[in-house]
């Protein structure tokens, strides 16, 4: 299957598929005309990577997970630990976003708005470090 068709089947952009090929994540074979051709196994791997990326896994983690997926003698604990680490990262990011939301809410509530030149938000931003 050629790359345009693969994009339709996987939900990935052609650019992403090419990038994954270039970094060695999922590689199609080149035919006589030089086009990348993807087999069913490659398409399933691309779908897997797409799902991993949707869950926020890094490309390095995707590579590790793909390797574990393709290893019939894998240790499920390795998969669980990698996912546990990613979950901890996501929880950390959620905490940072909640703090950011709180700060922004406070700034908005302190600003009177209107056509006056004084702005509590600008004052607050001037005093942040």
PDB file of C-alpha atoms in Angstrom:
ATOM      1  CA  UNK A   1       0.000   0.000   0.000  1.00  0.00           C
ATOM      2  CA  UNK A   2       1.345   3.445  -0.896  1.00  0.00           C
ATOM      3  CA  UNK A   3       1.790   6.178   1.659  1.00  0.00           C
ATOM      4  CA  UNK A   4      -1.350   8.175   0.737  1.00  0.00           C
ATOM      5  CA  UNK A   5      -3.524   5.118   1.236  1.00  0.00           C
ATOM      6  CA  UNK A   6      -1.716   4.315   4.471  1.00  0.00           C
ATOM      7  CA  UNK A   7      -2.515   7.798   5.758  1.00  0.00           C
ATOM      8  CA  UNK A   8      -6.223   7.202   5.118  1.00  0.00           C
ATOM      9  CA  UNK A   9      -6.147   3.818   6.883  1.00  0.00           C
ATOM     10  CA  UNK A  10      -4.201   4.985   9.921  1.00  0.00           C
ATOM     11  CA  UNK A  11      -5.463   8.522  10.488  1.00  0.00           C
ATOM     12  CA  UNK A  12      -1.874   9.775  10.369  1.00  0.00           C
ATOM     13  CA  UNK A  13      -0.665  12.484   8.034  1.00  0.00           C
ATOM     14  CA  UNK A  14       1.664  11.603   5.174  1.00  0.00           C
ATOM     15  CA  UNK A  15       4.221  13.889   6.824  1.00  0.00           C
ATOM     16  CA  UNK A  16       4.056  11.900  10.094  1.00  0.00           C
ATOM     17  CA  UNK A  17       4.375   8.587   8.271  1.00  0.00           C
ATOM     18  CA  UNK A  18       7.419   9.857   6.397  1.00  0.00           C
ATOM     19  CA  UNK A  19       8.915  11.144   9.641  1.00  0.00           C
ATOM     20  CA  UNK A  20       8.350   7.811  11.387  1.00  0.00           C
ATOM     21  CA  UNK A  21      10.071   6.149   8.431  1.00  0.00           C
ATOM     22  CA  UNK A  22      12.996   8.587   8.533  1.00  0.00           C
ATOM     23  CA  UNK A  23      13.619   8.011  12.256  1.00  0.00           C
ATOM     24  CA  UNK A  24      13.315   4.242  11.851  1.00  0.00           C
ATOM     25  CA  UNK A  25      10.144   3.849  13.915  1.00  0.00           C
ATOM     26  CA  UNK A  26       8.028   2.177  11.218  1.00  0.00           C
ATOM     27  CA  UNK A  27       9.625   1.740   7.816  1.00  0.00           C
ATOM     28  CA  UNK A  28       7.991   0.898   4.541  1.00  0.00           C
ATOM     29  CA  UNK A  29      10.000  -0.809   1.862  1.00  0.00           C
ATOM     30  CA  UNK A  30      10.938   0.988  -1.330  1.00  0.00           C
ATOM     31  CA  UNK A  31       9.615  -0.476  -4.567  1.00  0.00           C
ATOM     32  CA  UNK A  32      11.390  -0.375  -7.946  1.00  0.00           C
ATOM     33  CA  UNK A  33      10.039   3.132  -8.599  1.00  0.00           C
ATOM     34  CA  UNK A  34      11.381   4.380  -5.258  1.00  0.00           C
ATOM     35  CA  UNK A  35       7.983   4.731  -3.574  1.00  0.00           C
ATOM     36  CA  UNK A  36       7.493   3.634   0.005  1.00  0.00           C
ATOM     37  CA  UNK A  37       5.233   0.612   0.190  1.00  0.00           C
ATOM     38  CA  UNK A  38       3.650  -0.462   3.469  1.00  0.00           C
ATOM     39  CA  UNK A  39       2.456  -3.957   4.277  1.00  0.00           C
ATOM     40  CA  UNK A  40      -0.381  -4.908   6.621  1.00  0.00           C
ATOM     41  CA  UNK A  41       2.083  -5.388   9.499  1.00  0.00           C
ATOM     42  CA  UNK A  42       3.486  -1.867   8.946  1.00  0.00           C
ATOM     43  CA  UNK A  43      -0.008  -0.374   8.889  1.00  0.00           C
ATOM     44  CA  UNK A  44      -0.891  -2.093  12.162  1.00  0.00           C
ATOM     45  CA  UNK A  45       2.330  -0.745  13.678  1.00  0.00           C
ATOM     46  CA  UNK A  46       1.479   2.775  12.505  1.00  0.00           C
ATOM     47  CA  UNK A  47      -1.999   2.485  14.029  1.00  0.00           C
ATOM     48  CA  UNK A  48      -0.381   1.341  17.279  1.00  0.00           C
ATOM     49  CA  UNK A  49       2.029   4.290  17.273  1.00  0.00           C
ATOM     50  CA  UNK A  50      -0.857   6.649  16.507  1.00  0.00           C
ATOM     51  CA  UNK A  51      -2.758   5.333  19.535  1.00  0.00           C
ATOM     52  CA  UNK A  52       0.343   5.694  21.721  1.00  0.00           C
ATOM     53  CA  UNK A  53       0.852   9.273  20.532  1.00  0.00           C
ATOM     54  CA  UNK A  54      -2.822  10.062  21.220  1.00  0.00           C
ATOM     55  CA  UNK A  55      -2.163   8.958  24.796  1.00  0.00           C
ATOM     56  CA  UNK A  56       0.776  11.360  24.959  1.00  0.00           C
ATOM     57  CA  UNK A  57       3.630   8.871  24.889  1.00  0.00           C
ATOM     58  CA  UNK A  58       6.899  10.286  23.579  1.00  0.00           C
ATOM     59  CA  UNK A  59       8.384   8.932  20.359  1.00  0.00           C
ATOM     60  CA  UNK A  60      11.025   7.136  22.420  1.00  0.00           C
ATOM     61  CA  UNK A  61       8.320   5.501  24.518  1.00  0.00           C
ATOM     62  CA  UNK A  62       6.426   4.615  21.319  1.00  0.00           C
ATOM     63  CA  UNK A  63       9.543   2.896  20.026  1.00  0.00           C
ATOM     64  CA  UNK A  64       9.905   0.945  23.271  1.00  0.00           C
ATOM     65  CA  UNK A  65       6.210   0.009  23.328  1.00  0.00           C
ATOM     66  CA  UNK A  66       6.316  -1.051  19.692  1.00  0.00           C
ATOM     67  CA  UNK A  67       9.327  -3.231  20.443  1.00  0.00           C
ATOM     68  CA  UNK A  68       7.520  -4.767  23.401  1.00  0.00           C
ATOM     69  CA  UNK A  69       4.381  -5.290  21.284  1.00  0.00           C
ATOM     70  CA  UNK A  70       6.409  -7.161  18.693  1.00  0.00           C
ATOM     71  CA  UNK A  71       8.204  -9.296  21.292  1.00  0.00           C
ATOM     72  CA  UNK A  72       6.203 -12.409  22.151  1.00  0.00           C
ATOM     73  CA  UNK A  73       8.465 -13.079  25.136  1.00  0.00           C
ATOM     74  CA  UNK A  74       8.013  -9.571  26.555  1.00  0.00           C
ATOM     75  CA  UNK A  75       7.644  -8.982  30.250  1.00  0.00           C
ATOM     76  CA  UNK A  76       4.289  -7.300  30.951  1.00  0.00           C
ATOM     77  CA  UNK A  77       5.879  -5.579  33.946  1.00  0.00           C
ATOM     78  CA  UNK A  78       8.093  -3.613  31.549  1.00  0.00           C
ATOM     79  CA  UNK A  79       5.005  -2.335  29.740  1.00  0.00           C
ATOM     80  CA  UNK A  80       3.303  -1.523  33.021  1.00  0.00           C
ATOM     81  CA  UNK A  81       6.331   0.357  34.382  1.00  0.00           C
ATOM     82  CA  UNK A  82       6.692   2.419  31.208  1.00  0.00           C
ATOM     83  CA  UNK A  83       2.989   3.294  31.385  1.00  0.00           C
ATOM     84  CA  UNK A  84       3.220   4.019  35.111  1.00  0.00           C
ATOM     85  CA  UNK A  85       6.072   6.456  34.424  1.00  0.00           C
ATOM     86  CA  UNK A  86       4.024   8.163  31.725  1.00  0.00           C
ATOM     87  CA  UNK A  87       1.035   8.399  34.068  1.00  0.00           C
ATOM     88  CA  UNK A  88       3.214  10.099  36.697  1.00  0.00           C
ATOM     89  CA  UNK A  89       4.353  12.599  34.059  1.00  0.00           C
ATOM     90  CA  UNK A  90       0.726  13.271  33.020  1.00  0.00           C
ATOM     91  CA  UNK A  91      -0.300  13.783  36.645  1.00  0.00           C
ATOM     92  CA  UNK A  92       2.575  16.228  37.108  1.00  0.00           C
ATOM     93  CA  UNK A  93       1.454  18.162  34.019  1.00  0.00           C
ATOM     94  CA  UNK A  94      -2.141  18.221  35.294  1.00  0.00           C
ATOM     95  CA  UNK A  95      -0.903  19.710  38.577  1.00  0.00           C
ATOM     96  CA  UNK A  96       1.003  22.395  36.689  1.00  0.00           C
ATOM     97  CA  UNK A  97      -2.047  23.183  34.538  1.00  0.00           C
ATOM     98  CA  UNK A  98      -4.303  23.402  37.607  1.00  0.00           C
ATOM     99  CA  UNK A  99      -1.853  25.860  39.170  1.00  0.00           C
ATOM    100  CA  UNK A 100      -1.751  27.847  35.932  1.00  0.00           C
ATOM    101  CA  UNK A 101      -5.557  27.932  35.787  1.00  0.00           C
ATOM    102  CA  UNK A 102      -5.710  29.186  39.359  1.00  0.00           C
ATOM    103  CA  UNK A 103      -3.205  31.970  38.644  1.00  0.00           C
ATOM    104  CA  UNK A 104      -5.036  33.049  35.499  1.00  0.00           C
ATOM    105  CA  UNK A 105      -8.411  32.992  37.252  1.00  0.00           C
ATOM    106  CA  UNK A 106      -7.007  35.220  39.994  1.00  0.00           C
ATOM    107  CA  UNK A 107      -5.550  37.648  37.436  1.00  0.00           C
ATOM    108  CA  UNK A 108      -8.863  37.867  35.571  1.00  0.00           C
ATOM    109  CA  UNK A 109     -10.832  38.424  38.776  1.00  0.00           C
ATOM    110  CA  UNK A 110      -8.480  41.211  39.914  1.00  0.00           C
ATOM    111  CA  UNK A 111      -8.713  43.120  36.632  1.00  0.00           C
ATOM    112  CA  UNK A 112     -11.581  45.633  36.440  1.00  0.00           C
ATOM    113  CA  UNK A 113     -11.406  45.756  32.649  1.00  0.00           C
ATOM    114  CA  UNK A 114     -13.130  48.601  30.865  1.00  0.00           C
ATOM    115  CA  UNK A 115     -11.523  51.441  28.967  1.00  0.00           C
ATOM    116  CA  UNK A 116      -9.237  52.592  31.775  1.00  0.00           C
ATOM    117  CA  UNK A 117      -5.473  52.280  31.239  1.00  0.00           C
ATOM    118  CA  UNK A 118      -4.759  50.600  34.596  1.00  0.00           C
ATOM    119  CA  UNK A 119      -4.738  46.823  34.307  1.00  0.00           C
ATOM    120  CA  UNK A 120      -4.195  44.466  37.231  1.00  0.00           C
ATOM    121  CA  UNK A 121      -3.157  41.731  34.824  1.00  0.00           C
ATOM    122  CA  UNK A 122      -0.301  43.826  33.414  1.00  0.00           C
ATOM    123  CA  UNK A 123       0.703  44.751  36.994  1.00  0.00           C
ATOM    124  CA  UNK A 124       0.682  41.093  37.974  1.00  0.00           C
ATOM    125  CA  UNK A 125       2.749  40.081  34.937  1.00  0.00           C
ATOM    126  CA  UNK A 126       5.272  42.821  35.730  1.00  0.00           C
ATOM    127  CA  UNK A 127       5.788  41.316  39.182  1.00  0.00           C
ATOM    128  CA  UNK A 128       6.055  37.649  38.132  1.00  0.00           C
ATOM    129  CA  UNK A 129       9.506  36.081  37.991  1.00  0.00           C
TER     130      UNK A 129
END
